[in-house]
Amino acid sequence: GPLRFMDEKDYFEATRRSSDADFLVTPWEEPSAYFGGHYNIMFPKRVYWSKVRQAGQPFTETDPVYGKVYHAANADDVQKMMDLEGAYWYHAHPRTKGTTGFPDLIFDKPWVKNDRYLGVAFKPGMGQDQSEARLCEWRCFDAVDTMNNMYAGAGLQPKYIIADIDTYKKGPEDDTYANFPVNYLRLDKVPGPDEDWTPILKAMHDGDFFVSTGEILIKSYSVAGSGAKRTINADVEWTFPLAFAEVVWGDGKKIDRQIIPATDLGANGTKKFSIPFDAAGKAWVRFAVWDSAGDGAFVQPIWLTPSKTTTASAR
């Protein structure tokens, strides 16, 4: 408790000092307590909380030094804290390392069948197989596609794939910038370090972002039309020659895809894709583009029939 609060205070101040009017560093973390596997938690403000609650200790109290603090003893406590503070979480490095077996082992848990759980990290460099056409094909995409089939029609938001990194120890020769995927969020402006970070979390909750390894940009994207007749529209820019684009969907049971070959598209190009899509019998859809060097960019899945309900804790 007290030692963690002291560390959190230092962390909050370090991220505040590292931010400016156009660049925000947020004090989010990978607490990995109680839910299962390793995960990242994101708050819209600075929140003090500990991962232990002693016998007789309240769930929340006012500390004379740190103000409001939380003491979490189990998954229900962490969920309650997130509901009260407007926080979200997602699994780090799914199906490997400390998240081996997850999220699969907790697909049926209430904290996963909840809109405060956003999905899994896109962290392709752990168990990466360069013979695969897509980065993180099984660990990331299959995990989220499986969940979206499971939760189709359940009144939840789709689950997403979120670019995520681990830095740990670095040497002066390490080029981290070139090797990290990034989330491009749609925001009116970047919040300041002492402002409300809710706009960032709202964009992530709404799936209003795309992910890229950096070599491909999806400058705009939409699913136009209604009923069975839809059109996938995407304005794409890239560096290396493309390999293919793909439309991926699920019907609540199986996952399928349409591959659009793009080997005729050379380096440093742009193209506005317009792909007819038959949505009949399908629950969700997503779009991705991959190049000849194994790099990629993708948008987040959307339901083809809008969800009619939502969980109370996700509002």
CSV table of N, CA and C in Angstrom, one decimal, residues 122 161-164 178-185 209-218 289 295-300:
chain,number,residue,atom,x,y,z
A,122,PHE,N,-1.7,-5.9,-29.6
A,122,PHE,CA,-1.0,-6.3,-30.8
A,122,PHE,C,0.5,-6.2,-30.5
A,161,ILE,N,-8.1,-5.1,-31.1
A,161,ILE,CA,-6.6,-5.4,-31.0
A,161,ILE,C,-5.9,-4.1,-30.9
A,162,ILE,N,-5.1,-3.9,-29.9
A,162,ILE,CA,-4.6,-2.6,-29.5
A,162,ILE,C,-3.0,-2.7,-29.6
A,163,ALA,N,-2.4,-1.8,-30.3
A,163,ALA,CA,-1.0,-1.7,-30.4
A,163,ALA,C,-0.4,-1.5,-29.0
A,164,ASP,N,0.7,-2.3,-28.7
A,164,ASP,CA,1.2,-2.2,-27.3
A,164,ASP,C,2.7,-2.6,-27.4
A,178,ALA,N,11.4,2.3,-34.7
A,178,ALA,CA,11.1,1.6,-35.9
A,178,ALA,C,10.4,0.3,-35.7
A,179,ASN,N,10.4,-0.2,-34.5
A,179,ASN,CA,10.0,-1.6,-34.3
A,179,ASN,C,8.7,-1.7,-33.5
A,180,PHE,N,8.1,-0.5,-33.1
A,180,PHE,CA,6.9,-0.5,-32.3
A,180,PHE,C,5.7,-0.2,-33.1
A,181,PRO,N,4.6,-1.0,-33.0
A,181,PRO,CA,3.3,-0.6,-33.7
A,181,PRO,C,2.7,0.5,-32.9
A,182,VAL,N,1.8,1.2,-33.6
A,182,VAL,CA,1.2,2.4,-33.0
A,182,VAL,C,-0.3,2.4,-33.3
A,183,ASN,N,-1.1,3.0,-32.3
A,183,ASN,CA,-2.5,3.2,-32.5
A,183,ASN,C,-2.7,4.7,-33.0
A,184,TYR,N,-3.5,4.9,-34.0
A,184,TYR,CA,-3.8,6.2,-34.5
A,184,TYR,C,-5.3,6.4,-34.1
A,185,LEU,N,-5.5,7.3,-33.1
A,185,LEU,CA,-6.8,7.6,-32.6
A,185,LEU,C,-7.4,8.8,-33.2
A,209,PHE,N,-10.2,4.0,-34.0
A,209,PHE,CA,-8.7,4.1,-34.2
A,209,PHE,C,-8.3,2.9,-35.1
A,210,PHE,N,-7.1,3.1,-35.8
A,210,PHE,CA,-6.5,2.0,-36.5
A,210,PHE,C,-5.1,1.7,-36.0
A,211,VAL,N,-4.6,0.6,-36.3
A,211,VAL,CA,-3.3,0.2,-35.8
A,211,VAL,C,-2.4,0.0,-37.0
A,212,SER,N,-1.1,0.4,-36.9
A,212,SER,CA,-0.2,0.2,-38.0
A,212,SER,C,1.2,-0.2,-37.4
A,213,THR,N,2.0,-0.9,-38.1
A,213,THR,CA,3.4,-1.1,-37.8
A,213,THR,C,4.2,0.1,-38.3
A,214,GLY,N,3.6,1.0,-39.0
A,214,GLY,CA,4.2,2.3,-39.3
A,214,GLY,C,4.4,2.5,-40.8
A,215,GLU,N,4.4,1.4,-41.6
A,215,GLU,CA,4.6,1.5,-43.0
A,215,GLU,C,3.4,1.7,-43.9
A,216,ILE,N,2.2,1.4,-43.3
A,216,ILE,CA,0.9,1.5,-43.9
A,216,ILE,C,0.0,2.4,-43.1
A,217,LEU,N,-0.7,3.3,-43.8
A,217,LEU,CA,-1.7,4.2,-43.1
A,217,LEU,C,-3.0,4.0,-43.7
A,218,ILE,N,-4.0,3.9,-42.8
A,218,ILE,CA,-5.4,3.8,-43.3
A,218,ILE,C,-6.0,5.2,-43.0
A,289,VAL,N,-4.6,-4.5,-44.2
A,289,VAL,CA,-3.7,-4.4,-45.4
A,289,VAL,C,-2.3,-4.9,-44.9
A,295,ASP,N,4.7,-6.1,-43.0
A,295,ASP,CA,4.2,-5.0,-42.2
A,295,ASP,C,2.7,-5.0,-42.5
A,296,GLY,N,1.9,-4.3,-41.6
A,296,GLY,CA,0.5,-4.3,-41.8
A,296,GLY,C,-0.2,-3.1,-41.1
A,297,ALA,N,-1.4,-2.9,-41.4
A,297,ALA,CA,-2.3,-1.9,-40.7
A,297,ALA,C,-3.7,-2.5,-40.8
A,298,PHE,N,-4.5,-2.2,-39.7
A,298,PHE,CA,-5.8,-2.8,-39.7
A,298,PHE,C,-6.7,-1.8,-38.8
A,299,VAL,N,-8.0,-1.9,-39.2
A,299,VAL,CA,-9.0,-1.1,-38.4
A,299,VAL,C,-9.6,-2.1,-37.4
A,300,GLN,N,-10.5,-1.6,-36.5
A,300,GLN,CA,-11.1,-2.4,-35.5
A,300,GLN,C,-12.4,-3.0,-36.0
